[in-house]
Coordinates of C-alpha atoms in Angstrom, one line a residue:
M1084 CA -9.0 19.9 24.4
D1085 CA -8.3 23.5 25.8
Y1086 CA -8.4 24.8 21.6
V1087 CA -12.2 23.5 21.2
Q1088 CA -13.1 25.2 24.5
S1089 CA -11.9 28.5 23.3
H1090 CA -12.6 27.9 19.7
T1091 CA -15.6 27.7 17.0
P1092 CA -16.9 25.1 15.2
E1093 CA -15.7 27.1 12.3
E1094 CA -12.3 27.8 13.1
I1095 CA -11.8 24.3 14.3
A1096 CA -12.7 23.0 11.4
N1097 CA -10.4 25.3 9.1
V1098 CA -8.1 23.9 11.6
I1099 CA -8.2 20.4 10.5
A1100 CA -10.0 20.5 6.9
H1101 CA -6.6 19.4 5.9
Q1102 CA -7.0 15.8 7.5
F1103 CA -10.2 15.1 5.6
G1104 CA -9.2 15.8 2.1
E1105 CA -12.3 15.1 0.1
T1106 CA -14.7 16.5 2.6
D1107 CA -15.9 20.3 1.8
I1108 CA -15.6 22.7 4.8
Q1109 CA -18.8 23.0 4.6
T1110 CA -19.9 19.8 5.6
I1111 CA -16.9 19.6 8.4
T1112 CA -18.1 22.8 9.5
T1113 CA -22.0 21.2 10.0
I1114 CA -20.2 17.6 11.6
V1115 CA -18.0 20.1 14.1
T1116 CA -20.9 22.3 15.5
R1117 CA -22.8 19.0 15.8
Y1118 CA -20.7 17.7 18.3
Y1119 CA -21.0 21.3 20.1
E1120 CA -24.6 21.1 19.8
Q1121 CA -24.4 17.3 21.5
D1122 CA -22.2 18.3 24.2
T1123 CA -19.1 15.9 22.6
W1124 CA -16.4 18.0 23.8
K1125 CA -14.8 17.0 26.9
E1126 CA -13.4 19.8 29.3
N1127 CA -11.1 17.2 30.9
L1128 CA -9.4 13.2 30.1
I1129 CA -11.6 12.4 32.7
F1130 CA -14.1 9.9 30.9
E1131 CA -17.2 9.7 32.5
E1132 CA -20.0 7.6 32.3
E1133 CA -22.1 10.0 31.3
S1134 CA -19.8 10.7 28.6
F1135 CA -19.6 7.1 27.1
N1136 CA -23.2 6.7 27.3
L1137 CA -23.5 9.5 25.3
L1138 CA -21.3 8.3 23.0
Q1139 CA -23.7 4.7 22.6
D1140 CA -26.7 7.1 22.3
I1141 CA -25.2 8.9 19.7
L1142 CA -23.7 5.3 18.0
D1143 CA -27.6 4.0 18.3
D1144 CA -29.3 7.0 17.1
A1145 CA -26.7 6.5 13.9
G1146 CA -27.6 2.8 13.5
E1147 CA -24.3 1.8 14.6
L1148 CA -24.3 0.1 17.3
T1149 CA -25.9 -3.4 18.0
K1150 CA -25.8 -3.6 22.0
R1151 CA -24.0 -1.3 24.8
A1152 CA -21.3 -1.8 26.5
P1153 CA -21.0 -1.8 30.3
Y1154 CA -18.6 1.3 31.3
E1155 CA -17.6 -0.5 34.1
E1156 CA -15.8 -3.5 32.0
L1157 CA -14.6 -0.8 29.3
V1158 CA -13.6 2.5 30.8
T1159 CA -10.0 3.0 32.8
T1160 CA -9.9 6.3 34.1
E1161 CA -6.9 5.8 36.7
F1162 CA -4.3 7.2 34.2
A1163 CA -6.3 10.1 33.0
E1164 CA -6.9 11.1 37.1
K1165 CA -3.3 10.9 37.4
A1166 CA -2.3 13.3 34.4
A1167 CA -5.2 15.7 36.1
E1168 CA -3.3 16.2 39.0

């Protein structure tokens, strides 16, 4: 999380490229840039409802979501909140 907050999409793409051997660096950079533009990268460990809804919006826009899930039933922030202390 700290790394993506302090590095460019190009730098991040170069670091993670080995994990995506079949994908060229330009495509990885494009994907990472899209995450930046969508404000996907979090600044803390707490998975807030706004972030959860953004994730569902992205999945919905991609045609991958058939039904939205309720945040209260799926997300527990207790452990992340303790870790953040």
